[in-house]
Structure formats: structure tokens, C-alpha cells
Amino acid sequence: MTGMNTVRIERITPDHPQFEEWATVFVTAGRRQWGRDTTAYTPNELAQMWESLAHAKVWLVAIDDDGDVVGSAAIGMPTQDNPHLAGFDVACLDERATALKQRLVDEVERVCREAGRTTLMIETQTPVGAANDEAAFFEAAGYAEAQTCVRNGQRLPVSADIGAEMRRVIEMNDGYRIETVVGRLPEDWLPERARLAGMMSTDTPLGALAIEPENWTPERVTAMFDEDERRGRVVVETVAWHEESGEMAAFTHVSVPAETPWIAYQDDTLVAKAHRGHRLGYRVKAAVSLALPQAAPGVTVQRTWNDETNEHMLRINRELGYEREGTLVEWQKVLDSAPGDPAHDA
């Protein structure tokens, strides 16, 4: 590799001739740790995500003097709430390229300052038994651990014994009804589904993450499903209804990428506080596990992440046959003001 001072960093979009090389850097970096089980987005998914209006995006590519892509960074800034936040990812083809990685992070921070974002977040994932080699880098760059999550995987289809217990609990006659949908939700579900989506930012463990309450509307839920559709994902969602009140009491949202059809991602699961204590978390997750082999026959593992302090949900996962695969650490940094900023010059 040429010296880092000969590498140029520029912005990139899906129209760029080296876009696929840029996107593949994330996949390559993920496979170094996880092999086939990397959770990195594929080039096609990243191209489709560019169209989403939920986040303003700045994507950066590092190109050496031979014209080769050697590093990538992606920034996402929420547009509907949390105007102080920016999340990003960064990766280099050469895992030893610390100087290049630092240059990319410095540019990410510069872009975020320009955009008025003050709090940055990035996550690292580490397999069981491995060291988090990125921890020292982010600590030196001024990032602090804000949340630690357990990454678990459930092999599918589940065993006959676990499946029988799942069905028994799902069918409990206690005033709650479990329903599963493949694809889009019925229109009349959307207001209740939006209400529960907003609770993900207020009623779930978030560690020290500086996340403010999110504003969800039926239109925002629809836009989320639109994005899954553009990306070619199969979506399976199970909800629990409280029959007396008509309230949606719990949900879980699972998606399966077209290009990695053996992995199902449990993106969100929530039980409303008013309805806890009825095994609804178990029931909605169990119903999805039973539905996935028919909805997405290629799936062999369902993956989920939970805050390490959320022992209740972790216990449910163990009952459902999940096993620990690794750890996810969310790093957070509050940016210092730069010269020219009002806070700096005050």
C-alpha cells in the first residue's frame, strides 16, 4: 500500500464508478472477523439505502495514487428527530491501516461539525472469545463506551421440543391475540404500530446513548417498509393485540436480505409497559421463529442484539434456543466545538 499522505478522500454516491469497490470494503472488513456471518450491508443494499429520506447521508471513499479504493466511511444523520446525532461506519482494506482510518474518522467529524451534529456514534462487533481490536483505536480518538449489547443467534428451524413449547405459549387464552404478517402491514395497524415504534427510544435500555424520543407516524412506518422493499428484503412481523382495549401491546420486526438469505435480522422487539408480564415478548418472537421457515425458506439463523443489562429479554432468548455469538459495543463522542463555532468563540 502506498503512503497514507498519497491517499485522497472524497465524497461518493451510488453513481460513482467505484461505488461497488467502496461498498465492498465494509463487507471485506466484516468477513475478517465473522466470515460468512458478517452483518455488513451488501453493495446493492447500500445503493438502495441511498434513496431513504430518514437519514441525510455523506459517504466517503479513500483512493490511493494507483486509483484503488482502500478505505470507506458512511455517515447517517437522522432527519426526523435527534438533530444532534450522527451515526457512522468506517473500514479499511488493510486492517493495519490505522493512519488511514484516523484520517477517515477526522473527515467524518469535520463533516458532522459542518452539518451541526454534535454527538457521534459508531459500533464495533466482536465474536465470542475474540478481543475487540478496535477498542484502543476509538478510545484514543476520544470515543467512550456508551452501550454494550449481546449478539445472539437462533438456529432455524427450531427443534421439535422448542417448537411445541412455542406453540403452547402462543396459544394461551388470556385476552391477547398474536398475529403474523409477511410483507406490508394492514393499513389499520399503522397508527398503533407507530405508537409502539416511538417507545423504542423511550422504553428500552439504551445505556448512555444520547438519544432523544423519536417521533413516529403511520407515514414513517410505511416509509420503513418501503425501504425494506427497495432493498429486496423479506419482512416478517408479529404483533400482539390486547383484545379488550384494542391496543397493540407488542411487536417484533424481522427482515431477511435478498443477497444473504440465510440470515434473518430481528431489527426491533418491544412490549409496551402497560402490557408486560404476559409473556408477550416470548410469544411474538416465537411466532416469527415458526413463520420464517415458510416465509424465507433459506434462513438458517435469526440474529438479535440486546442490551447486556436486559436480563429479561436475554432469558427469553435462551428459552427460544438463542446462543451467544458475540458482543456489540456502541461508542459515542461529543464533538468539541471548532474555531468559528459560536461555542468555541464565546
Short mmCIF file of C-alpha atoms in Angstrom, two decimals:
data_model
loop_
_atom_site.label_atom_id
_atom_site.label_comp_id
_atom_site.label_asym_id
_atom_site.label_seq_id
_atom_site.Cartn_x
_atom_site.Cartn_y
_atom_site.Cartn_z
CA MET A 1 0.00 0.00 0.00
CA THR A 2 1.20 3.49 -0.79
CA GLY A 3 1.78 6.02 1.99
CA MET A 4 -1.27 7.48 3.65
CA ASN A 5 -0.31 11.01 2.60
CA THR A 6 -0.85 9.99 -1.05
CA VAL A 7 -4.41 8.82 -0.42
CA ARG A 8 -7.20 11.25 -1.28
CA ILE A 9 -10.58 11.25 0.44
CA GLU A 10 -13.64 12.36 -1.47
CA ARG A 11 -17.42 12.01 -1.37
CA ILE A 12 -19.11 9.17 -3.22
CA THR A 13 -22.65 8.28 -4.32
CA PRO A 14 -24.11 5.15 -5.95
CA ASP A 15 -23.46 6.75 -9.35
CA HIS A 16 -19.69 6.78 -8.78
CA PRO A 17 -17.81 4.25 -10.99
CA GLN A 18 -16.07 2.84 -7.90
CA PHE A 19 -19.17 2.61 -5.73
CA GLU A 20 -19.16 -1.19 -5.61
CA GLU A 21 -15.50 -1.20 -4.54
CA TRP A 22 -16.35 1.34 -1.83
CA ALA A 23 -19.24 -0.77 -0.51
CA THR A 24 -17.24 -3.99 -0.67
CA VAL A 25 -14.65 -2.59 1.76
CA PHE A 26 -17.23 -2.87 4.57
CA VAL A 27 -18.00 -6.47 3.60
CA THR A 28 -14.31 -7.37 3.44
CA ALA A 29 -13.66 -5.86 6.86
CA GLY A 30 -16.66 -7.69 8.33
CA ARG A 31 -15.57 -11.03 6.90
CA ARG A 32 -12.15 -10.71 8.54
CA GLN A 33 -13.89 -11.20 11.88
CA TRP A 34 -17.09 -13.05 11.09
CA GLY A 35 -16.60 -14.82 7.78
CA ARG A 36 -19.95 -15.61 6.17
CA ASP A 37 -21.74 -14.28 9.26
CA THR A 38 -20.75 -10.65 8.76
CA THR A 39 -23.64 -8.21 9.14
CA ALA A 40 -22.16 -5.67 6.69
CA TYR A 41 -24.59 -4.36 4.09
CA THR A 42 -24.04 -5.56 0.53
CA PRO A 43 -23.34 -3.06 -2.28
CA ASN A 44 -26.87 -3.46 -3.61
CA GLU A 45 -28.45 -2.76 -0.23
CA LEU A 46 -26.30 0.29 0.29
CA ALA A 47 -27.28 1.61 -3.13
CA GLN A 48 -30.96 1.22 -2.26
CA MET A 49 -30.48 2.79 1.18
CA TRP A 50 -29.22 5.95 -0.53
CA GLU A 51 -32.84 6.67 -1.52
CA SER A 52 -34.12 6.70 2.07
CA LEU A 53 -35.09 10.12 3.40
CA ALA A 54 -34.90 9.01 7.05
CA HIS A 55 -31.21 9.99 7.18
CA ALA A 56 -29.11 12.59 5.42
CA LYS A 57 -26.05 10.76 4.12
CA VAL A 58 -22.44 11.59 3.40
CA TRP A 59 -20.35 8.69 2.11
CA LEU A 60 -16.56 8.98 1.86
CA VAL A 61 -14.09 6.97 -0.19
CA ALA A 62 -10.30 6.80 0.20
CA ILE A 63 -8.44 6.27 -3.10
CA ASP A 64 -4.71 5.68 -3.37
CA ASP A 65 -2.43 7.04 -6.09
CA ASP A 66 -2.94 3.87 -8.14
CA GLY A 67 -6.66 4.65 -8.27
CA ASP A 68 -7.64 1.81 -5.93
CA VAL A 69 -10.24 2.12 -3.18
CA VAL A 70 -8.50 1.44 0.16
CA GLY A 71 -10.96 2.79 2.73
CA SER A 72 -14.60 3.72 3.20
CA ALA A 73 -16.79 5.66 5.60
CA ALA A 74 -20.56 6.15 5.73
CA ILE A 75 -22.36 8.82 7.77
CA GLY A 76 -26.09 8.86 8.50
CA MET A 77 -27.78 11.84 10.16
CA PRO A 78 -31.42 11.49 11.32
CA THR A 79 -33.78 13.90 9.56
CA GLN A 80 -37.00 13.39 11.55
CA ASP A 81 -35.69 13.76 15.11
CA ASN A 82 -32.43 13.77 17.09
CA PRO A 83 -30.87 16.64 15.09
CA HIS A 84 -27.73 16.47 17.25
CA LEU A 85 -26.87 12.89 16.25
CA ALA A 86 -24.83 11.23 13.52
CA GLY A 87 -24.01 7.57 13.20
CA PHE A 88 -21.15 6.33 11.07
CA ASP A 89 -19.15 3.31 9.98
CA VAL A 90 -15.55 3.19 8.81
CA ALA A 91 -13.43 0.40 7.32
CA CYS A 92 -10.09 -0.10 5.57
CA LEU A 93 -8.97 -2.88 3.24
CA ASP A 94 -5.77 -3.22 5.24
CA GLU A 95 -6.76 -3.80 8.86
CA ARG A 96 -3.38 -2.35 9.93
CA ALA A 97 -4.02 0.97 8.21
CA THR A 98 -4.53 2.91 11.43
CA ALA A 99 -3.34 6.20 9.96
CA LEU A 100 -5.83 5.97 7.10
CA LYS A 101 -8.62 5.03 9.48
CA GLN A 102 -7.82 8.07 11.60
CA ARG A 103 -7.89 10.31 8.51
CA LEU A 104 -11.34 8.97 7.63
CA VAL A 105 -12.63 9.48 11.18
CA ASP A 106 -11.20 13.02 11.21
CA GLU A 107 -13.05 13.76 7.97
CA VAL A 108 -16.26 12.23 9.36
CA GLU A 109 -16.02 14.54 12.37
CA ARG A 110 -15.34 17.56 10.16
CA VAL A 111 -18.40 16.78 8.01
CA CYS A 112 -20.58 16.32 11.09
CA ARG A 113 -19.43 19.59 12.63
CA GLU A 114 -20.26 21.35 9.37
CA ALA A 115 -23.73 19.79 9.48
CA GLY A 116 -24.27 20.92 13.08
CA ARG A 117 -24.14 17.41 14.52
CA THR A 118 -22.59 17.28 17.97
CA THR A 119 -22.85 13.62 19.04
CA LEU A 120 -21.30 10.81 17.00
CA MET A 121 -21.93 7.08 17.35
CA ILE A 122 -20.21 4.05 15.88
CA GLU A 123 -20.48 0.37 16.77
CA THR A 124 -17.97 -2.47 16.86
CA GLN A 125 -18.83 -6.16 16.94
CA THR A 126 -16.61 -8.90 18.32
CA PRO A 127 -17.09 -12.70 18.19
CA VAL A 128 -17.15 -14.72 21.41
CA GLY A 129 -13.59 -15.42 22.54
CA ALA A 130 -12.02 -12.67 20.41
CA ALA A 131 -10.55 -9.36 21.55
CA ASN A 132 -12.13 -6.09 20.46
CA ASP A 133 -9.12 -4.86 18.49
CA GLU A 134 -10.87 -1.59 17.63
CA ALA A 135 -11.43 -0.56 21.24
CA ALA A 136 -7.99 1.01 21.69
CA PHE A 137 -8.37 2.96 18.42
CA PHE A 138 -11.71 4.53 19.35
CA GLU A 139 -10.65 5.23 22.93
CA ALA A 140 -7.58 7.06 21.62
CA ALA A 141 -9.82 9.01 19.23
CA GLY A 142 -11.92 10.27 22.15
CA TYR A 143 -14.86 7.84 21.98
CA ALA A 144 -16.36 6.26 25.10
CA GLU A 145 -18.34 3.05 25.52
CA ALA A 146 -22.00 4.10 25.74
CA GLN A 147 -23.76 0.75 25.44
CA THR A 148 -22.80 -2.92 25.34
CA CYS A 149 -25.11 -5.45 23.72
CA VAL A 150 -25.12 -9.22 23.47
CA ARG A 151 -25.30 -10.61 19.94
CA ASN A 152 -27.28 -13.88 19.88
CA GLY A 153 -28.19 -16.29 17.10
CA GLN A 154 -31.04 -18.79 16.85
CA ARG A 155 -30.63 -21.75 14.50
CA LEU A 156 -33.66 -22.46 12.31
CA PRO A 157 -35.80 -24.42 12.11
CA VAL A 158 -36.08 -24.80 15.88
CA SER A 159 -36.12 -28.24 17.48
CA ALA A 160 -39.39 -30.15 17.85
CA ASP A 161 -39.37 -29.66 21.63
CA ILE A 162 -38.79 -25.89 21.45
CA GLY A 163 -41.36 -25.59 18.67
CA ALA A 164 -44.00 -27.41 20.71
CA GLU A 165 -43.41 -25.11 23.71
CA MET A 166 -43.58 -22.06 21.43
CA ARG A 167 -46.99 -23.11 20.12
CA ARG A 168 -48.30 -23.82 23.60
CA VAL A 169 -47.38 -20.35 24.87
CA ILE A 170 -48.54 -18.53 21.72
CA GLU A 171 -51.97 -20.13 22.02
CA MET A 172 -52.53 -19.10 25.65
CA ASN A 173 -56.11 -17.82 26.04
CA ASP A 174 -55.55 -14.76 28.23
CA GLY A 175 -57.02 -11.83 26.31
CA TYR A 176 -54.13 -11.31 23.89
CA ARG A 177 -54.16 -12.27 20.21
CA ILE A 178 -50.96 -12.97 18.24
CA GLU A 179 -50.91 -12.15 14.51
CA THR A 180 -48.13 -12.51 11.96
CA VAL A 181 -47.82 -10.73 8.60
CA VAL A 182 -45.33 -11.33 5.80
CA GLY A 183 -44.67 -8.10 3.87
CA ARG A 184 -46.59 -4.90 4.45
CA LEU A 185 -48.78 -4.28 7.47
CA PRO A 186 -52.53 -3.71 7.06
CA GLU A 187 -53.33 0.00 6.87
CA ASP A 188 -55.45 -0.05 10.02
CA TRP A 189 -52.46 -1.35 12.02
CA LEU A 190 -50.26 1.63 11.22
CA PRO A 191 -51.34 4.14 13.93
CA GLU A 192 -50.80 1.58 16.70
CA ARG A 193 -47.59 0.33 15.16
CA ALA A 194 -46.28 3.93 15.02
CA ARG A 195 -47.17 4.41 18.69
CA LEU A 196 -45.09 1.38 19.68
CA ALA A 197 -42.22 2.34 17.38
CA GLY A 198 -41.88 5.61 19.26
CA MET A 199 -41.46 3.67 22.50
CA MET A 200 -38.26 2.05 21.17
CA SER A 201 -36.45 5.29 22.03
CA THR A 202 -38.01 5.70 25.49
CA ASP A 203 -38.89 2.27 26.91
CA THR A 204 -35.87 0.10 26.04
CA PRO A 205 -32.39 0.04 27.65
CA LEU A 206 -30.09 2.46 25.79
CA GLY A 207 -27.11 2.65 28.13
CA ALA A 208 -25.54 6.11 28.00
CA LEU A 209 -26.55 6.78 24.38
CA ALA A 210 -27.69 10.39 23.93
CA ILE A 211 -30.86 9.50 22.03
CA GLU A 212 -33.91 11.73 22.38
CA PRO A 213 -37.50 10.46 21.92
CA GLU A 214 -38.33 9.67 18.31
CA ASN A 215 -41.48 10.87 16.57
CA TRP A 216 -43.15 8.04 14.65
CA THR A 217 -46.20 8.45 12.43
CA PRO A 218 -48.06 5.95 10.23
CA GLU A 219 -46.31 7.53 7.25
CA ARG A 220 -42.91 6.91 8.82
CA VAL A 221 -43.77 3.25 9.40
CA THR A 222 -44.85 2.97 5.76
CA ALA A 223 -41.57 4.54 4.64
CA MET A 224 -39.64 1.95 6.66
CA PHE A 225 -41.46 -0.86 4.87
CA ASP A 226 -40.88 0.92 1.54
CA GLU A 227 -37.14 0.86 2.24
CA ASP A 228 -37.16 -2.84 3.11
CA GLU A 229 -38.98 -3.47 -0.18
CA ARG A 230 -36.47 -1.45 -2.22
CA ARG A 231 -33.63 -3.39 -0.61
CA GLY A 232 -35.29 -6.67 -1.58
CA ARG A 233 -35.81 -7.82 2.00
CA VAL A 234 -38.46 -10.30 3.08
CA VAL A 235 -40.17 -8.82 6.15
CA VAL A 236 -41.96 -10.86 8.79
CA GLU A 237 -43.67 -9.01 11.62
CA THR A 238 -45.62 -10.41 14.55
CA VAL A 239 -47.76 -8.28 16.84
CA ALA A 240 -49.79 -8.92 19.99
CA TRP A 241 -53.22 -7.31 20.36
CA HIS A 242 -54.92 -6.65 23.69
CA GLU A 243 -58.44 -7.68 22.79
CA GLU A 244 -60.29 -5.68 25.45
CA SER A 245 -58.67 -2.31 24.67
CA GLY A 246 -57.82 -2.89 21.01
CA GLU A 247 -54.25 -1.72 21.69
CA MET A 248 -51.23 -3.20 20.00
CA ALA A 249 -49.32 -4.50 23.00
CA ALA A 250 -46.10 -5.84 21.44
CA PHE A 251 -44.33 -6.33 18.14
CA THR A 252 -41.21 -7.80 16.59
CA HIS A 253 -39.90 -6.82 13.15
CA VAL A 254 -37.64 -9.26 11.29
CA SER A 255 -36.11 -8.86 7.83
CA VAL A 256 -34.17 -11.18 5.52
CA PRO A 257 -31.78 -9.70 2.90
CA ALA A 258 -32.06 -10.97 -0.67
CA GLU A 259 -28.29 -11.38 -1.02
CA THR A 260 -27.71 -13.15 2.31
CA PRO A 261 -30.91 -15.23 2.50
CA TRP A 262 -29.56 -17.46 5.27
CA ILE A 263 -29.65 -14.61 7.85
CA ALA A 264 -32.78 -13.12 9.44
CA TYR A 265 -32.29 -9.88 11.38
CA GLN A 266 -34.55 -9.21 14.35
CA ASP A 267 -34.46 -5.45 13.95
CA ASP A 268 -36.79 -4.38 16.78
CA THR A 269 -38.82 -6.04 19.53
CA LEU A 270 -40.92 -4.19 22.10
CA VAL A 271 -43.58 -4.92 24.70
CA ALA A 272 -45.49 -1.84 25.86
CA LYS A 273 -45.05 -1.23 29.60
CA ALA A 274 -48.78 -1.44 30.27
CA HIS A 275 -48.86 -5.00 28.90
CA ARG A 276 -45.75 -6.54 30.37
CA GLY A 277 -45.98 -9.68 32.46
CA HIS A 278 -47.95 -11.77 29.93
CA ARG A 279 -45.04 -13.43 28.11
CA LEU A 280 -45.74 -11.27 25.04
CA GLY A 281 -42.03 -10.84 24.24
CA TYR A 282 -41.66 -14.61 24.10
CA ARG A 283 -44.85 -15.03 22.09
CA VAL A 284 -44.15 -12.53 19.32
CA LYS A 285 -40.56 -13.73 18.93
CA ALA A 286 -41.67 -17.38 18.93
CA ALA A 287 -44.32 -16.72 16.28
CA VAL A 288 -41.73 -15.18 13.95
CA SER A 289 -39.35 -18.11 14.50
CA LEU A 290 -42.11 -20.51 13.48
CA ALA A 291 -43.11 -18.41 10.45
CA LEU A 292 -39.64 -17.81 9.00
CA PRO A 293 -39.02 -21.29 7.50
CA GLN A 294 -42.11 -20.80 5.30
CA ALA A 295 -41.71 -17.07 4.63
CA ALA A 296 -37.98 -17.27 3.85
CA PRO A 297 -37.02 -20.94 3.36
CA GLY A 298 -33.29 -20.25 3.04
CA VAL A 299 -32.92 -18.84 6.57
CA THR A 300 -30.70 -20.89 8.87
CA VAL A 301 -30.05 -18.32 11.61
CA GLN A 302 -32.00 -15.47 13.18
CA ARG A 303 -29.81 -12.81 14.74
CA THR A 304 -30.66 -10.33 17.52
CA TRP A 305 -28.93 -7.80 19.76
CA ASN A 306 -29.94 -6.88 23.32
CA ASP A 307 -28.50 -4.56 25.93
CA GLU A 308 -26.39 -6.64 28.30
CA THR A 309 -28.48 -5.39 31.26
CA ASN A 310 -31.76 -6.54 29.70
CA GLU A 311 -31.74 -9.87 31.52
CA HIS A 312 -35.47 -10.41 30.94
CA MET A 313 -35.13 -10.41 27.15
CA LEU A 314 -31.87 -12.35 27.29
CA ARG A 315 -33.62 -15.04 29.33
CA ILE A 316 -36.41 -15.19 26.75
CA ASN A 317 -33.82 -15.63 24.02
CA ARG A 318 -32.26 -18.55 25.88
CA GLU A 319 -35.69 -20.19 26.21
CA LEU A 320 -36.16 -19.76 22.45
CA GLY A 321 -32.86 -21.51 21.72
CA TYR A 322 -30.64 -18.50 21.03
CA GLU A 323 -26.92 -18.82 21.72
CA ARG A 324 -24.38 -16.07 22.27
CA GLU A 325 -22.30 -15.22 19.19
CA GLY A 326 -20.51 -12.09 20.31
CA THR A 327 -20.66 -8.57 21.69
CA LEU A 328 -21.60 -5.23 20.15
CA VAL A 329 -20.22 -2.04 21.69
CA GLU A 330 -21.74 1.33 20.81
CA TRP A 331 -19.14 4.10 21.04
CA GLN A 332 -20.12 7.73 21.48
CA LYS A 333 -18.29 11.04 21.23
CA VAL A 334 -19.47 14.58 21.86
CA LEU A 335 -17.57 16.80 19.45
CA ASP A 336 -15.55 19.75 20.68
CA SER A 337 -16.55 22.99 19.03
CA ALA A 338 -14.35 24.08 16.16
CA PRO A 339 -12.89 27.57 15.51
CA GLY A 340 -15.64 29.74 14.09
CA ASP A 341 -18.39 27.94 16.02
CA PRO A 342 -20.30 30.17 18.48
CA ALA A 343 -19.49 27.81 21.38
CA HIS A 344 -15.80 27.98 20.55
CA ASP A 345 -15.62 31.76 20.21
CA ALA A 346 -17.82 32.64 23.19
#
